[in-house]
Amino acid sequence: MSQPTSHNTSPQETVAIAGLMRRLGAMVYDSLILMAVLMAYGSIALFVKYKIFQAPHIQGEKMELGLIGFVLMLVVIIGFYSFFWMRGGQTVGMKAWRLRLVNDQGLPVTLTQCITRCLFAWLSFALGGMGYLWCLVDRNGMAAHDHLSHTQVVVLPKPDKKKTKGQGSERG
């Protein structure tokens, strides 16, 4: 389903747009890391709200982040992805699945593209995954948020085993 697309990564290199299953695999990896980041954020945010700012709390009732805490949580999520995408185009999950996010010319993404992609990816997911499923019918294999953010997720070639074997075996 994914059609090769040439990028500016190398004059002779052709890469393919990532399919749905690879994208989902990377999302599972990233969701585990993001969950840990959000748990840390939530702990810090609740500590600041209830211990430092002394927000009222009834014993036995659940603590809430509130509107400001929720908005800051969204900033943390967008910051998480933007940090990785702008520093090499890969989150940890994307590295594991040999994926990279690039703009539609094959170059690194901008902060505006990262933010746009995060917002539209959320919408793609919220609409029952329809934006993600779009890559199954798109002629280039791109999801809806790829088009809307002018980005694409490409599959990186497998590393050359001959080069990696010889490089790490020498001892000095």
C-alpha positions as a Python dict, from the first residue, in 0.01 Angstrom:
ca = {
    (1, 'M'): (0, 0, 0),
    (2, 'S'): (280, 242, 72),
    (3, 'Q'): (436, 381, -237),
    (4, 'P'): (801, 480, -251),
    (5, 'T'): (862, 849, -222),
    (6, 'S'): (1196, 1010, -285),
    (7, 'H'): (1334, 1248, -22),
    (8, 'N'): (1640, 1462, 24),
    (9, 'T'): (1797, 1218, 267),
    (10, 'S'): (2043, 1089, 6),
    (11, 'P'): (2064, 1124, -371),
    (12, 'Q'): (2004, 754, -435),
    (13, 'E'): (1788, 668, -135),
    (14, 'T'): (1415, 606, -180),
    (15, 'V'): (1196, 563, 126),
    (16, 'A'): (838, 448, 165),
    (17, 'I'): (554, 608, 358),
    (18, 'A'): (487, 409, 676),
    (19, 'G'): (184, 183, 683),
    (20, 'L'): (-81, 173, 952),
    (21, 'M'): (56, -126, 1145),
    (22, 'R'): (405, 26, 1180),
    (23, 'R'): (254, 352, 1296),
    (24, 'L'): (41, 173, 1554),
    (25, 'G'): (340, -27, 1676),
    (26, 'A'): (538, 293, 1734),
    (27, 'M'): (236, 451, 1904),
    (28, 'V'): (218, 164, 2155),
    (29, 'Y'): (586, 209, 2248),
    (30, 'D'): (548, 585, 2276),
    (31, 'S'): (227, 560, 2479),
    (32, 'L'): (410, 368, 2752),
    (33, 'I'): (678, 636, 2779),
    (34, 'L'): (423, 916, 2754),
    (35, 'M'): (217, 754, 3030),
    (36, 'A'): (517, 766, 3263),
    (37, 'V'): (584, 1131, 3170),
    (38, 'L'): (220, 1221, 3235),
    (39, 'M'): (219, 1041, 3571),
    (40, 'A'): (523, 1244, 3674),
    (41, 'Y'): (358, 1563, 3547),
    (42, 'G'): (34, 1482, 3734),
    (43, 'S'): (221, 1419, 4058),
    (44, 'I'): (411, 1745, 4031),
    (45, 'A'): (102, 1943, 3925),
    (46, 'L'): (-109, 1808, 4212),
    (47, 'F'): (170, 1873, 4461),
    (48, 'V'): (200, 2232, 4341),
    (49, 'K'): (-176, 2287, 4344),
    (50, 'Y'): (-256, 2130, 4681),
    (51, 'K'): (64, 2169, 4882),
    (52, 'I'): (223, 2486, 4750),
    (53, 'F'): (-88, 2686, 4654),
    (54, 'Q'): (-295, 2526, 4933),
    (55, 'A'): (-602, 2456, 4715),
    (56, 'P'): (-890, 2329, 4931),
    (57, 'H'): (-930, 1952, 4937),
    (58, 'I'): (-1180, 1738, 5126),
    (59, 'Q'): (-1023, 1426, 5279),
    (60, 'G'): (-1126, 1117, 5080),
    (61, 'E'): (-1219, 1311, 4767),
    (62, 'K'): (-1017, 1280, 4447),
    (63, 'M'): (-773, 1552, 4357),
    (64, 'E'): (-820, 1724, 4023),
    (65, 'L'): (-581, 1904, 3794),
    (66, 'G'): (-843, 2160, 3695),
    (67, 'L'): (-857, 2350, 3368),
    (68, 'I'): (-509, 2501, 3397),
    (69, 'G'): (-360, 2164, 3486),
    (70, 'F'): (-537, 2002, 3190),
    (71, 'V'): (-414, 2267, 2947),
    (72, 'L'): (-61, 2227, 3082),
    (73, 'M'): (-95, 1850, 3036),
    (74, 'L'): (-173, 1910, 2668),
    (75, 'V'): (136, 2130, 2648),
    (76, 'V'): (340, 1845, 2799),
    (77, 'I'): (206, 1599, 2539),
    (78, 'I'): (272, 1834, 2248),
    (79, 'G'): (612, 1918, 2396),
    (80, 'F'): (698, 1548, 2427),
    (81, 'Y'): (635, 1479, 2060),
    (82, 'S'): (776, 1810, 1936),
    (83, 'F'): (1099, 1758, 2131),
    (84, 'F'): (1166, 1424, 1964),
    (85, 'W'): (1037, 1517, 1619),
    (86, 'M'): (1249, 1831, 1603),
    (87, 'R'): (1561, 1645, 1729),
    (88, 'G'): (1598, 1389, 1453),
    (89, 'G'): (1237, 1322, 1356),
    (90, 'Q'): (1197, 1017, 1579),
    (91, 'T'): (1039, 930, 1910),
    (92, 'V'): (1164, 620, 2092),
    (93, 'G'): (885, 412, 1939),
    (94, 'M'): (962, 545, 1594),
    (95, 'K'): (1328, 448, 1635),
    (96, 'A'): (1227, 95, 1731),
    (97, 'W'): (1008, 67, 1420),
    (98, 'R'): (1258, 251, 1193),
    (99, 'L'): (1025, 544, 1126),
    (100, 'R'): (1102, 912, 1085),
    (101, 'L'): (880, 1217, 1062),
    (102, 'V'): (976, 1461, 786),
    (103, 'N'): (802, 1744, 608),
    (104, 'D'): (658, 1685, 264),
    (105, 'Q'): (996, 1771, 105),
    (106, 'G'): (1178, 1514, 319),
    (107, 'L'): (1335, 1778, 546),
    (108, 'P'): (1310, 1819, 927),
    (109, 'V'): (977, 1940, 1061),
    (110, 'T'): (912, 2281, 1215),
    (111, 'L'): (755, 2353, 1554),
    (112, 'T'): (439, 2474, 1378),
    (113, 'Q'): (416, 2144, 1190),
    (114, 'C'): (467, 1950, 1515),
    (115, 'I'): (189, 2138, 1693),
    (116, 'T'): (-45, 2111, 1393),
    (117, 'R'): (29, 1740, 1362),
    (118, 'C'): (-39, 1676, 1733),
    (119, 'L'): (-371, 1859, 1724),
    (120, 'F'): (-493, 1692, 1406),
    (121, 'A'): (-364, 1348, 1514),
    (122, 'W'): (-573, 1383, 1829),
    (123, 'L'): (-875, 1472, 1614),
    (124, 'S'): (-798, 1178, 1382),
    (125, 'F'): (-804, 948, 1683),
    (126, 'A'): (-1111, 1111, 1844),
    (127, 'L'): (-1313, 1053, 1529),
    (128, 'G'): (-1295, 678, 1581),
    (129, 'G'): (-950, 652, 1425),
    (130, 'M'): (-1082, 765, 1087),
    (131, 'G'): (-789, 998, 1028),
    (132, 'Y'): (-547, 709, 1083),
    (133, 'L'): (-753, 470, 873),
    (134, 'W'): (-734, 723, 592),
    (135, 'C'): (-385, 590, 512),
    (136, 'L'): (-547, 262, 401),
    (137, 'V'): (-733, 439, 117),
    (138, 'D'): (-496, 727, 41),
    (139, 'R'): (-302, 667, -281),
    (140, 'N'): (24, 764, -105),
    (141, 'G'): (-56, 582, 221),
    (142, 'M'): (-73, 904, 423),
    (143, 'A'): (-302, 965, 722),
    (144, 'A'): (-530, 1268, 737),
    (145, 'H'): (-304, 1451, 983),
    (146, 'D'): (-6, 1390, 752),
    (147, 'H'): (-184, 1591, 484),
    (148, 'L'): (-307, 1861, 722),
    (149, 'S'): (37, 1919, 878),
    (150, 'H'): (235, 1879, 552),
    (151, 'T'): (437, 1598, 711),
    (152, 'Q'): (489, 1230, 643),
    (153, 'V'): (609, 929, 836),
    (154, 'V'): (866, 737, 634),
    (155, 'V'): (1021, 395, 684),
    (156, 'L'): (1398, 404, 714),
    (157, 'P'): (1606, 139, 539),
    (158, 'K'): (1750, -144, 744),
    (159, 'P'): (2108, -78, 858),
    (160, 'D'): (2374, -249, 650),
    (161, 'K'): (2479, -556, 853),
    (162, 'K'): (2822, -574, 691),
    (163, 'K'): (2913, -222, 805),
    (164, 'T'): (2778, -259, 1159),
    (165, 'K'): (2949, -596, 1220),
    (166, 'G'): (3295, -472, 1123),
    (167, 'Q'): (3272, -141, 1308),
    (168, 'G'): (3200, -276, 1657),
    (169, 'S'): (3429, -578, 1659),
    (170, 'E'): (3764, -399, 1680),
    (171, 'R'): (3922, -362, 2023),
    (172, 'G'): (4176, -102, 2112),
}
